[in-house]
Amino acid sequence: MHQAAITGHGVFTPSEIITNDELVVAFNAYADRWNAEHADDIAAGRAEAKEHSSSEFIFAASGIEQRYVLDKTGLLDPGVMHPWLRERADEEPGQMAEMALEACTAALAMADVDASEVDAVLCAASNHERAYPAIAVEIQRLLGTGGFGFDMNVACSSATFGIQAATDMIRSGSIRRALVVNPEICSAHLEWRDRDCHFIFGDVATAVLIERADLAKGPHFLIRSTRCATQFSDNIRNNNGFLRRTRKGHMEDRRDMQFMQNGRKVFKEVLPLVSKHIAGHMAEDGVKAADLKRLWLHQANKTMNDYIGKKVLGRDPEPGEQPNILQDYANTSSAGSIIAFSKYSEDMAPGDLGLICSFGAGYSVGSVIVERMS
Ligand code: CO8
């Protein structure tokens, strides 16, 4: 059995930012317009008026201050309320492959590895822009990597599940190196017209290069162990899919064709699931709370992370021990814990241990215990 290591990582951050205040102004204008258009139905009790959103609520409920998106013009137009992304010719790079390239290139440069030395690309994300050909195979062609590529989707846990899949292939000897890339265009499957969730997500792409540890050319993170688990739940769901046109009425503008969640239930059910999962993983690996220098958690909600950090460490995390990036990026689905890892890991000393953990729809939870090596 070989050992695997994370030798490079990279983040592509879109250039457009939407602050909570901007978001709320657009939403409230949309709600006022909708209420005016449906005034008769509202007065007759056939429809409920849409209530205003508020920046204070958003920050207090989530810890989010802003989000990066690929396009803000459509999102902030009360007559549109979704991103406008240019349609591309089949010969052009797709949107997801294009944003993946910058993250992958940064990961390869950090590890001093040429794309041709990579044996596999796993495009692990919570949605893919088309059914086929696989986005990963397109990324393979654009980068010039060898071997093979495939897409996978475990919603917010896609990155950690991808890391486990790549690590297992390296351990068994079937590949030497893999890029696990997470291009997340959450803005295109979020319902921006629903105040319960319109603030939650942003866009980003992350990548990690996983190599056989003996091939690493510089400082790296040895992957000591991985653990993945799923447990079916309907509390986070998106019904859009290829059967849509086979069902009457499903081509209409339907709420269930975008992200839906019962946020309160998710909060209550996922927290114990994740805390138990991490405790089990640490016990399996023989890692004690005092051994962990850093936690890079899924970035959905600050209160959730505070709770999990306290549960795992048995005390309130010290500043820097459990870095959050959600105040700047919002929830970026599978990419969140990898952004945190990418921005807050290079200062770790040889021998330091850390844990990456993601969780979300499925339900799904994945964790990776890493050790800094010189
Ligand atoms: N402004 C003002 N008031 C509001 C707003 C708003 N924007 N939204 C809701 N309210 C009101 C509600 O109507 C409610 O009013 P009332 O008490 O009168 O009913 C009150 O505020 C409280 O609402 P909530 O109970 O909903 O508020 P919470 O404190 O529970 O916070 C959260 C809501 C932030 C959603 C919280 O429940 C949460 O973070 N839950 C966990 C969410 C989570 O982790 N989800 C994981 C999803 S990510 C994932 O798995 C990936 C899926 C694939 C990616 C999809 C990309 C689009």
GROMACS .gro file of C-alpha atoms and ligand atoms in nm:
model
  431
    1MET     CA    1   0.000   0.000   0.000
    2HIS     CA    2   0.124   0.347  -0.092
    3GLN     CA    3   0.061   0.660   0.112
    4ALA     CA    4  -0.112   0.964  -0.040
    5ALA     CA    5  -0.050   1.332   0.023
    6ILE     CA    6  -0.198   1.669  -0.067
    7THR     CA    7   0.091   1.845  -0.238
    8GLY     CA    8  -0.086   2.139  -0.398
    9HIS     CA    9  -0.405   2.338  -0.374
   10GLY     CA   10  -0.567   2.634  -0.547
   11VAL     CA   11  -0.874   2.856  -0.539
   12PHE     CA   12  -1.044   3.043  -0.823
   13THR     CA   13  -1.246   3.336  -0.682
   14PRO     CA   14  -1.487   3.520  -0.916
   15SER     CA   15  -1.431   3.896  -0.941
   16GLU     CA   16  -1.788   4.006  -0.861
   17ILE     CA   17  -1.896   4.055  -0.498
   18ILE     CA   18  -2.250   4.099  -0.363
   19THR     CA   19  -2.275   4.243  -0.011
   20ASN     CA   20  -2.570   4.161   0.213
   21ASP     CA   21  -2.698   4.516   0.174
   22GLU     CA   22  -2.695   4.497  -0.208
   23LEU     CA   23  -2.865   4.159  -0.196
   24VAL     CA   24  -3.138   4.280   0.037
   25VAL     CA   25  -3.211   4.592  -0.171
   26ALA     CA   26  -3.262   4.374  -0.481
   27PHE     CA   27  -3.472   4.117  -0.296
   28ASN     CA   28  -3.695   4.376  -0.133
   29ALA     CA   29  -3.753   4.551  -0.468
   30TYR     CA   30  -3.846   4.212  -0.617
   31ALA     CA   31  -4.083   4.138  -0.322
   32ASP     CA   32  -4.253   4.479  -0.354
   33ARG     CA   33  -4.298   4.430  -0.727
   34TRP     CA   34  -4.439   4.078  -0.677
   35ASN     CA   35  -4.675   4.195  -0.403
   36ALA     CA   36  -4.805   4.476  -0.628
   37GLU     CA   37  -4.859   4.233  -0.917
   38HIS     CA   38  -5.046   3.990  -0.691
   39ALA     CA   39  -5.232   4.249  -0.480
   40ASP     CA   40  -5.577   4.105  -0.561
   41ASP     CA   41  -5.477   3.747  -0.472
   42ILE     CA   42  -5.310   3.867  -0.151
   43ALA     CA   43  -5.619   4.070  -0.053
   44ALA     CA   44  -5.846   3.771  -0.123
   45GLY     CA   45  -5.624   3.537   0.082
   46ARG     CA   46  -5.525   3.330  -0.224
   47ALA     CA   47  -5.157   3.426  -0.196
   48GLU     CA   48  -4.924   3.530   0.084
   49ALA     CA   49  -4.742   3.862   0.057
   50LYS     CA   50  -4.364   3.830   0.034
   51GLU     CA   51  -4.191   3.975   0.337
   52HIS     CA   52  -3.872   4.182   0.322
   53SER     CA   53  -3.530   4.035   0.386
   54SER     CA   54  -3.277   4.205   0.614
   55SER     CA   55  -2.898   4.227   0.636
   56GLU     CA   56  -2.914   4.205   1.015
   57PHE     CA   57  -3.104   3.873   0.996
   58ILE     CA   58  -2.864   3.730   0.739
   59PHE     CA   59  -2.553   3.809   0.942
   60ALA     CA   60  -2.706   3.697   1.272
   61ALA     CA   61  -2.845   3.369   1.131
   62SER     CA   62  -2.545   3.269   0.919
   63GLY     CA   63  -2.234   3.484   0.978
   64ILE     CA   64  -2.227   3.565   0.604
   65GLU     CA   65  -2.130   3.923   0.505
   66GLN     CA   66  -2.087   3.890   0.127
   67ARG     CA   67  -2.051   3.634  -0.151
   68TYR     CA   68  -1.855   3.607  -0.480
   69VAL     CA   69  -2.057   3.531  -0.792
   70LEU     CA   70  -1.990   3.482  -1.163
   71ASP     CA   71  -2.255   3.740  -1.256
   72LYS     CA   72  -2.425   3.993  -1.032
   73THR     CA   73  -2.619   4.190  -1.293
   74GLY     CA   74  -2.898   3.933  -1.328
   75LEU     CA   75  -2.896   3.848  -0.957
   76LEU     CA   76  -2.948   4.210  -0.854
   77ASP     CA   77  -3.211   4.286  -1.119
   78PRO     CA   78  -3.555   4.249  -0.951
   79GLY     CA   79  -3.697   4.153  -1.291
   80VAL     CA   80  -3.449   3.865  -1.339
   81MET     CA   81  -3.322   3.725  -1.004
   82HIS     CA   82  -3.083   3.468  -1.151
   83PRO     CA   83  -2.732   3.497  -1.297
   84TRP     CA   84  -2.681   3.568  -1.666
   85LEU     CA   85  -2.408   3.339  -1.795
   86ARG     CA   86  -2.313   3.362  -2.161
   87GLU     CA   87  -2.413   3.061  -2.368
   88ARG     CA   88  -2.103   2.895  -2.509
   89ALA     CA   89  -2.047   2.722  -2.840
   90ASP     CA   90  -1.976   2.349  -2.809
   91GLU     CA   91  -1.616   2.412  -2.922
   92GLU     CA   92  -1.553   2.658  -2.636
   93PRO     CA   93  -1.455   2.558  -2.282
   94GLY     CA   94  -1.762   2.515  -2.062
   95GLN     CA   95  -1.821   2.743  -1.764
   96MET     CA   96  -1.726   2.484  -1.502
   97ALA     CA   97  -1.416   2.361  -1.685
   98GLU     CA   98  -1.300   2.718  -1.735
   99MET     CA   99  -1.325   2.813  -1.367
  100ALA     CA  100  -1.166   2.481  -1.267
  101LEU     CA  101  -0.855   2.556  -1.474
  102GLU     CA  102  -0.726   2.841  -1.256
  103ALA     CA  103  -0.764   2.637  -0.936
  104CYS     CA  104  -0.598   2.330  -1.094
  105THR     CA  105  -0.312   2.531  -1.243
  106ALA     CA  106  -0.237   2.685  -0.901
  107ALA     CA  107  -0.240   2.338  -0.738
  108LEU     CA  108  -0.001   2.197  -1.000
  109ALA     CA  109   0.234   2.496  -0.969
  110MET     CA  110   0.249   2.464  -0.590
  111ALA     CA  111   0.347   2.097  -0.621
  112ASP     CA  112   0.583   2.160  -0.915
  113VAL     CA  113   0.401   1.895  -1.118
  114ASP     CA  114   0.335   1.905  -1.493
  115ALA     CA  115  -0.024   1.837  -1.599
  116SER     CA  116   0.096   1.543  -1.812
  117GLU     CA  117   0.209   1.365  -1.492
  118VAL     CA  118  -0.148   1.358  -1.353
  119ASP     CA  119  -0.331   1.026  -1.399
  120ALA     CA  120  -0.686   1.125  -1.300
  121VAL     CA  121  -0.917   1.426  -1.274
  122LEU     CA  122  -1.219   1.398  -1.044
  123CYS     CA  123  -1.467   1.682  -1.092
  124ALA     CA  124  -1.655   1.664  -0.763
  125ALA     CA  125  -1.934   1.920  -0.726
  126SER     CA  126  -2.296   1.958  -0.620
  127ASN     CA  127  -2.419   2.014  -0.975
  128HIS     CA  128  -2.279   1.966  -1.324
  129GLU     CA  129  -2.366   2.197  -1.609
  130ARG     CA  130  -2.452   1.916  -1.849
  131ALA     CA  131  -2.517   1.545  -1.838
  132TYR     CA  132  -2.228   1.446  -2.067
  133PRO     CA  133  -1.952   1.446  -2.171
  134ALA     CA  134  -1.813   1.459  -1.818
  135ILE     CA  135  -1.674   1.797  -1.710
  136ALA     CA  136  -1.369   1.614  -1.571
  137VAL     CA  137  -1.283   1.481  -1.917
  138GLU     CA  138  -1.306   1.834  -2.059
  139ILE     CA  139  -1.074   1.958  -1.782
  140GLN     CA  140  -0.839   1.670  -1.864
  141ARG     CA  141  -0.822   1.788  -2.227
  142LEU     CA  142  -0.781   2.157  -2.140
  143LEU     CA  143  -0.500   2.087  -1.891
  144GLY     CA  144  -0.336   1.806  -2.088
  145THR     CA  145  -0.350   1.549  -1.808
  146GLY     CA  146  -0.317   1.177  -1.878
  147GLY     CA  147  -0.520   0.878  -1.765
  148PHE     CA  148  -0.889   0.944  -1.713
  149GLY     CA  149  -1.146   1.175  -1.559
  150PHE     CA  150  -1.494   1.140  -1.415
  151ASP     CA  151  -1.759   1.351  -1.246
  152MET     CA  152  -1.903   1.283  -0.906
  153ASN     CA  153  -2.168   1.452  -0.690
  154VAL     CA  154  -2.218   1.418  -0.317
  155ALA     CA  155  -2.347   1.778  -0.276
  156CYS     CA  156  -2.153   1.970  -0.010
  157SER     CA  157  -1.940   1.665   0.070
  158SER     CA  158  -1.818   1.615  -0.288
  159ALA     CA  159  -1.462   1.736  -0.216
  160THR     CA  160  -1.392   1.507   0.079
  161PHE     CA  161  -1.556   1.210  -0.094
  162GLY     CA  162  -1.340   1.291  -0.400
  163ILE     CA  163  -1.028   1.306  -0.182
  164GLN     CA  164  -1.113   0.963  -0.037
  165ALA     CA  165  -1.170   0.816  -0.386
  166ALA     CA  166  -0.839   0.957  -0.518
  167THR     CA  167  -0.652   0.853  -0.203
  168ASP     CA  168  -0.780   0.497  -0.231
  169MET     CA  169  -0.668   0.478  -0.596
  170ILE     CA  170  -0.321   0.601  -0.498
  171ARG     CA  171  -0.304   0.358  -0.205
  172SER     CA  172  -0.391   0.064  -0.430
  173GLY     CA  173  -0.138   0.170  -0.694
  174SER     CA  174  -0.381   0.225  -0.983
  175ILE     CA  175  -0.277   0.593  -1.015
  176ARG     CA  176   0.013   0.812  -0.895
  177ARG     CA  177  -0.155   1.152  -0.896
  178ALA     CA  178  -0.507   1.297  -0.911
  179LEU     CA  179  -0.658   1.641  -0.926
  180VAL     CA  180  -0.978   1.667  -0.724
  181VAL     CA  181  -1.152   1.982  -0.846
  182ASN     CA  182  -1.470   2.150  -0.717
  183PRO     CA  183  -1.617   2.412  -0.950
  184GLU     CA  184  -1.931   2.528  -0.769
  185ILE     CA  185  -2.174   2.760  -0.952
  186CYS     CA  186  -2.420   2.769  -0.663
  187SER     CA  187  -2.571   3.097  -0.788
  188ALA     CA  188  -2.732   2.913  -1.078
  189HIS     CA  189  -2.925   2.665  -0.862
  190LEU     CA  190  -3.010   2.889  -0.570
  191GLU     CA  191  -3.362   3.040  -0.555
  192TRP     CA  192  -3.282   3.412  -0.519
  193ARG     CA  193  -3.656   3.491  -0.491
  194ASP     CA  194  -3.692   3.309  -0.156
  195ARG     CA  195  -3.581   3.514   0.147
  196ASP     CA  196  -3.528   3.199   0.357
  197CYS     CA  197  -3.230   3.099   0.143
  198HIS     CA  198  -3.137   3.382  -0.097
  199PHE     CA  199  -2.832   3.478   0.110
  200ILE     CA  200  -2.679   3.134   0.157
  201PHE     CA  201  -2.457   3.058  -0.146
  202GLY     CA  202  -2.173   3.192  -0.360
  203ASP     CA  203  -1.958   3.073  -0.652
  204VAL     CA  204  -1.595   2.951  -0.646
  205ALA     CA  205  -1.371   2.667  -0.768
  206THR     CA  206  -1.113   2.480  -0.560
  207ALA     CA  207  -0.864   2.208  -0.646
  208VAL     CA  208  -0.627   1.980  -0.458
  209LEU     CA  209  -0.350   1.774  -0.611
  210ILE     CA  210  -0.315   1.436  -0.442
  211GLU     CA  211   0.007   1.246  -0.506
  212ARG     CA  212   0.181   0.933  -0.390
  213ALA     CA  213   0.361   1.073  -0.083
  214ASP     CA  214   0.704   0.946  -0.194
  215LEU     CA  215   0.673   1.157  -0.512
  216ALA     CA  216   0.618   1.488  -0.326
  217LYS     CA  217   0.884   1.746  -0.412
  218GLY     CA  218   0.825   1.987  -0.124
  219PRO     CA  219   0.631   2.040   0.199
  220HIS     CA  220   0.299   1.857   0.185
  221PHE     CA  221   0.012   1.714   0.389
  222LEU     CA  222   0.019   1.338   0.436
  223ILE     CA  223  -0.335   1.195   0.420
  224ARG     CA  224  -0.337   0.979   0.733
  225SER     CA  225  -0.697   0.861   0.698
  226THR     CA  226  -1.035   0.942   0.543
  227ARG     CA  227  -1.391   0.861   0.645
  228CYS     CA  228  -1.716   0.909   0.451
  229ALA     CA  229  -2.078   0.843   0.552
  230THR     CA  230  -2.427   0.906   0.414
  231GLN     CA  231  -2.777   0.885   0.558
  232PHE     CA  232  -3.078   0.964   0.337
  233SER     CA  233  -3.272   1.283   0.408
  234ASP     CA  234  -3.514   1.501   0.210
  235ASN     CA  235  -3.436   1.813   0.409
  236ILE     CA  236  -3.200   1.950   0.142
  237ARG     CA  237  -3.327   1.877  -0.206
  238ASN     CA  238  -3.332   1.992  -0.570
  239ASN     CA  239  -3.574   1.805  -0.801
  240ASN     CA  240  -3.432   1.932  -1.130
  241GLY     CA  241  -3.311   1.652  -1.354
  242PHE     CA  242  -3.337   1.480  -1.686
  243LEU     CA  243  -3.686   1.340  -1.616
  244ARG     CA  244  -3.822   1.694  -1.588
  245ARG     CA  245  -3.990   1.712  -1.929
  246THR     CA  246  -4.147   1.368  -1.887
  247ARG     CA  247  -4.369   1.501  -1.607
  248LYS     CA  248  -4.661   1.734  -1.664
  249GLY     CA  249  -4.598   2.091  -1.549
  250HIS     CA  250  -4.234   2.031  -1.466
  251MET     CA  251  -4.102   2.259  -1.742
  252GLU     CA  252  -4.272   2.552  -1.570
  253ASP     CA  253  -4.095   2.789  -1.331
  254ARG     CA  254  -4.124   2.560  -1.027
  255ARG     CA  255  -3.980   2.623  -0.682
  256ASP     CA  256  -3.861   2.264  -0.642
  257MET     CA  257  -3.631   2.291  -0.946
  258GLN     CA  258  -3.394   2.506  -0.737
  259PHE     CA  259  -3.225   2.450  -0.400
  260MET     CA  260  -3.476   2.381  -0.122
  261GLN     CA  261  -3.409   2.310   0.243
  262ASN     CA  262  -3.566   2.290   0.582
  263GLY     CA  263  -3.280   2.486   0.741
  264ARG     CA  264  -3.385   2.437   1.102
  265LYS     CA  265  -3.412   2.059   1.066
  266VAL     CA  266  -3.080   2.044   0.882
  267PHE     CA  267  -2.920   2.239   1.161
  268LYS     CA  268  -3.059   2.008   1.432
  269GLU     CA  269  -3.000   1.677   1.253
  270VAL     CA  270  -2.663   1.739   1.090
  271LEU     CA  271  -2.482   1.870   1.398
  272PRO     CA  272  -2.499   1.543   1.600
  273LEU     CA  273  -2.427   1.342   1.284
  274VAL     CA  274  -2.110   1.538   1.212
  275SER     CA  275  -1.988   1.551   1.573
  276LYS     CA  276  -2.030   1.172   1.608
  277HIS     CA  277  -1.865   1.113   1.270
  278ILE     CA  278  -1.556   1.318   1.356
  279ALA     CA  279  -1.526   1.158   1.701
  280GLY     CA  280  -1.543   0.810   1.540
  281HIS     CA  281  -1.286   0.902   1.276
  282MET     CA  282  -1.043   1.044   1.533
  283ALA     CA  283  -1.080   0.735   1.753
  284GLU     CA  284  -1.016   0.506   1.454
  285ASP     CA  285  -0.699   0.699   1.368
  286GLY     CA  286  -0.584   0.725   1.730
  287VAL     CA  287  -0.598   1.107   1.719
  288LYS     CA  288  -0.693   1.297   2.035
  289ALA     CA  289  -0.848   1.645   2.044
  290ALA     CA  290  -0.526   1.784   2.192
  291ASP     CA  291  -0.332   1.650   1.888
  292LEU     CA  292  -0.533   1.858   1.638
  293LYS     CA  293  -0.380   2.190   1.541
  294ARG     CA  294  -0.655   2.295   1.300
  295LEU     CA  295  -1.008   2.220   1.183
  296TRP     CA  296  -1.111   2.317   0.829
  297LEU     CA  297  -1.487   2.275   0.843
  298HIS     CA  298  -1.762   2.298   0.583
  299GLN     CA  299  -1.863   2.661   0.551
  300ALA     CA  300  -2.243   2.678   0.580
  301ASN     CA  301  -2.314   2.857   0.904
  302LYS     CA  302  -2.097   3.016   1.175
  303THR     CA  303  -2.306   2.890   1.466
  304MET     CA  304  -2.284   2.535   1.329
  305ASN     CA  305  -1.905   2.559   1.303
  306ASP     CA  306  -1.873   2.708   1.653
  307TYR     CA  307  -2.077   2.415   1.787
  308ILE     CA  308  -1.880   2.147   1.600
  309GLY     CA  309  -1.544   2.305   1.692
  310LYS     CA  310  -1.639   2.305   2.060
  311LYS     CA  311  -1.765   1.944   2.043
  312VAL     CA  312  -1.451   1.817   1.870
  313LEU     CA  313  -1.197   2.006   2.083
  314GLY     CA  314  -1.392   1.988   2.410
  315ARG     CA  315  -1.352   2.366   2.453
  316ASP     CA  316  -1.403   2.688   2.256
  317PRO     CA  317  -1.156   2.691   1.963
  318GLU     CA  318  -0.876   2.949   1.995
  319PRO     CA  319  -0.863   3.214   1.721
  320GLY     CA  320  -0.711   3.057   1.411
  321GLU     CA  321  -0.771   2.699   1.522
  322GLN     CA  322  -1.094   2.673   1.321
  323PRO     CA  323  -1.075   2.935   1.046
  324ASN     CA  324  -1.400   3.044   0.880
  325ILE     CA  325  -1.416   3.193   0.534
  326LEU     CA  326  -1.797   3.197   0.505
  327GLN     CA  327  -1.816   3.564   0.603
  328ASP     CA  328  -1.645   3.645   0.269
  329TYR     CA  329  -1.751   3.357   0.042
  330ALA     CA  330  -2.087   3.245   0.193
  331ASN     CA  331  -2.161   2.873   0.151
  332THR     CA  332  -1.978   2.746  -0.158
  333SER     CA  333  -2.098   2.388  -0.114
  334SER     CA  334  -1.815   2.134  -0.153
  335ALA     CA  335  -1.549   2.403  -0.198
  336GLY     CA  336  -1.591   2.567   0.145
  337SER     CA  337  -1.366   2.348   0.361
  338ILE     CA  338  -1.104   2.343   0.083
  339ILE     CA  339  -1.097   2.726   0.063
  340ALA     CA  340  -1.040   2.731   0.441
  341PHE     CA  341  -0.766   2.466   0.404
  342SER     CA  342  -0.604   2.647   0.114
  343LYS     CA  343  -0.596   2.986   0.288
  344TYR     CA  344  -0.506   2.867   0.637
  345SER     CA  345  -0.266   2.572   0.621
  346GLU     CA  346   0.073   2.683   0.493
  347ASP     CA  347   0.184   2.813   0.837
  348MET     CA  348   0.157   2.466   0.994
  349ALA     CA  349   0.476   2.303   1.124
  350PRO     CA  350   0.601   1.950   1.041
  351GLY     CA  351   0.413   1.697   1.254
  352ASP     CA  352   0.106   1.921   1.301
  353LEU     CA  353  -0.226   1.742   1.249
  354GLY     CA  354  -0.544   1.890   1.102
  355LEU     CA  355  -0.889   1.772   1.000
  356ILE     CA  356  -1.090   1.869   0.691
  357CYS     CA  357  -1.463   1.803   0.726
  358SER     CA  358  -1.758   1.869   0.496
  359PHE     CA  359  -2.128   1.792   0.539
  360GLY     CA  360  -2.457   1.864   0.367
  361ALA     CA  361  -2.726   1.725   0.140
  362GLY     CA  362  -2.772   1.350   0.131
  363TYR     CA  363  -2.718   1.378   0.423
  364SER     CA  364  -2.346   1.329   0.369
  365VAL     CA  365  -2.037   1.382   0.582
  366GLY     CA  366  -1.673   1.333   0.489
  367SER     CA  367  -1.354   1.387   0.690
  368VAL     CA  368  -0.983   1.375   0.611
  369ILE     CA  369  -0.707   1.375   0.874
  370VAL     CA  370  -0.381   1.522   0.745
  371GLU     CA  371  -0.029   1.559   0.887
  372ARG     CA  372   0.208   1.836   0.782
  373MET     CA  373   0.536   1.701   0.644
  374SER     CA  374   0.850   1.898   0.559
  375CO8     N1  375  -3.466   3.815   0.641
  375CO8     C1  376  -3.543   3.835   0.752
  375CO8     N2  377  -3.609   3.734   0.813
  375CO8     C2  378  -3.598   3.610   0.761
  375CO8     C3  379  -3.520   3.583   0.647
  375CO8     C4  380  -3.454   3.692   0.585
  375CO8     N3  381  -3.377   3.674   0.477
  375CO8     N4  382  -3.526   3.452   0.618
  375CO8     C5  383  -3.605   3.396   0.710
  375CO8     N5  384  -3.650   3.491   0.797
  375CO8     C6  385  -3.740   3.474   0.910
  375CO8     C7  386  -3.817   3.343   0.899
  375CO8     O1  387  -3.930   3.360   0.819
  375CO8     C8  388  -3.847   3.313   1.044
  375CO8     O2  389  -3.959   3.390   1.082
  375CO8     P1  390  -4.067   3.326   1.186
  375CO8     O3  391  -3.989   3.303   1.313
  375CO8     O4  392  -4.169   3.435   1.196
  375CO8     O5  393  -4.114   3.199   1.123
  375CO8     C9  394  -3.726   3.367   1.119
  375CO8     O6  395  -3.665   3.462   1.030
  375CO8    C10  396  -3.628   3.258   1.155
  375CO8     O7  397  -3.605   3.177   1.036
  375CO8     P2  398  -3.528   3.041   1.039
  375CO8     O8  399  -3.581   2.954   1.148
  375CO8     O9  400  -3.525   2.982   0.900
  375CO8    O10  401  -3.382   3.094   1.074
  375CO8     P3  402  -3.257   3.015   1.127
  375CO8    O11  403  -3.209   3.083   1.248
  375CO8    O12  404  -3.280   2.868   1.134
  375CO8    O13  405  -3.148   3.041   1.012
  375CO8    C11  406  -3.048   2.920   0.828
  375CO8    C12  407  -3.170   2.995   0.881
  375CO8    C13  408  -2.931   3.018   0.818
  375CO8    C14  409  -3.079   2.862   0.691
  375CO8    C15  410  -3.010   2.807   0.926
  375CO8    O14  411  -3.123   2.729   0.958
  375CO8    C16  412  -2.902   2.716   0.875
  375CO8    O15  413  -2.791   2.758   0.847
  375CO8     N6  414  -2.930   2.586   0.865
  375CO8    C17  415  -2.835   2.486   0.819
  375CO8    C18  416  -2.823   2.501   0.675
  375CO8    C19  417  -2.724   2.408   0.615
  375CO8    O16  418  -2.620   2.379   0.666
  375CO8     N7  419  -2.757   2.363   0.499
  375CO8    C20  420  -2.670   2.287   0.423
  375CO8    C21  421  -2.705   2.321   0.285
  375CO8     S1  422  -2.573   2.318   0.180
  375CO8    C22  423  -2.568   2.168   0.095
  375CO8    O17  424  -2.591   2.063   0.142
  375CO8    C23  425  -2.532   2.179  -0.047
  375CO8    C24  426  -2.651   2.162  -0.131
  375CO8    C25  427  -2.615   2.182  -0.272
  375CO8    C26  428  -2.572   2.322  -0.306
  375CO8    C27  429  -2.686   2.405  -0.350
  375CO8    C28  430  -2.637   2.533  -0.415
  375CO8    C29  431  -2.748   2.631  -0.447
   0.00000   0.00000   0.00000
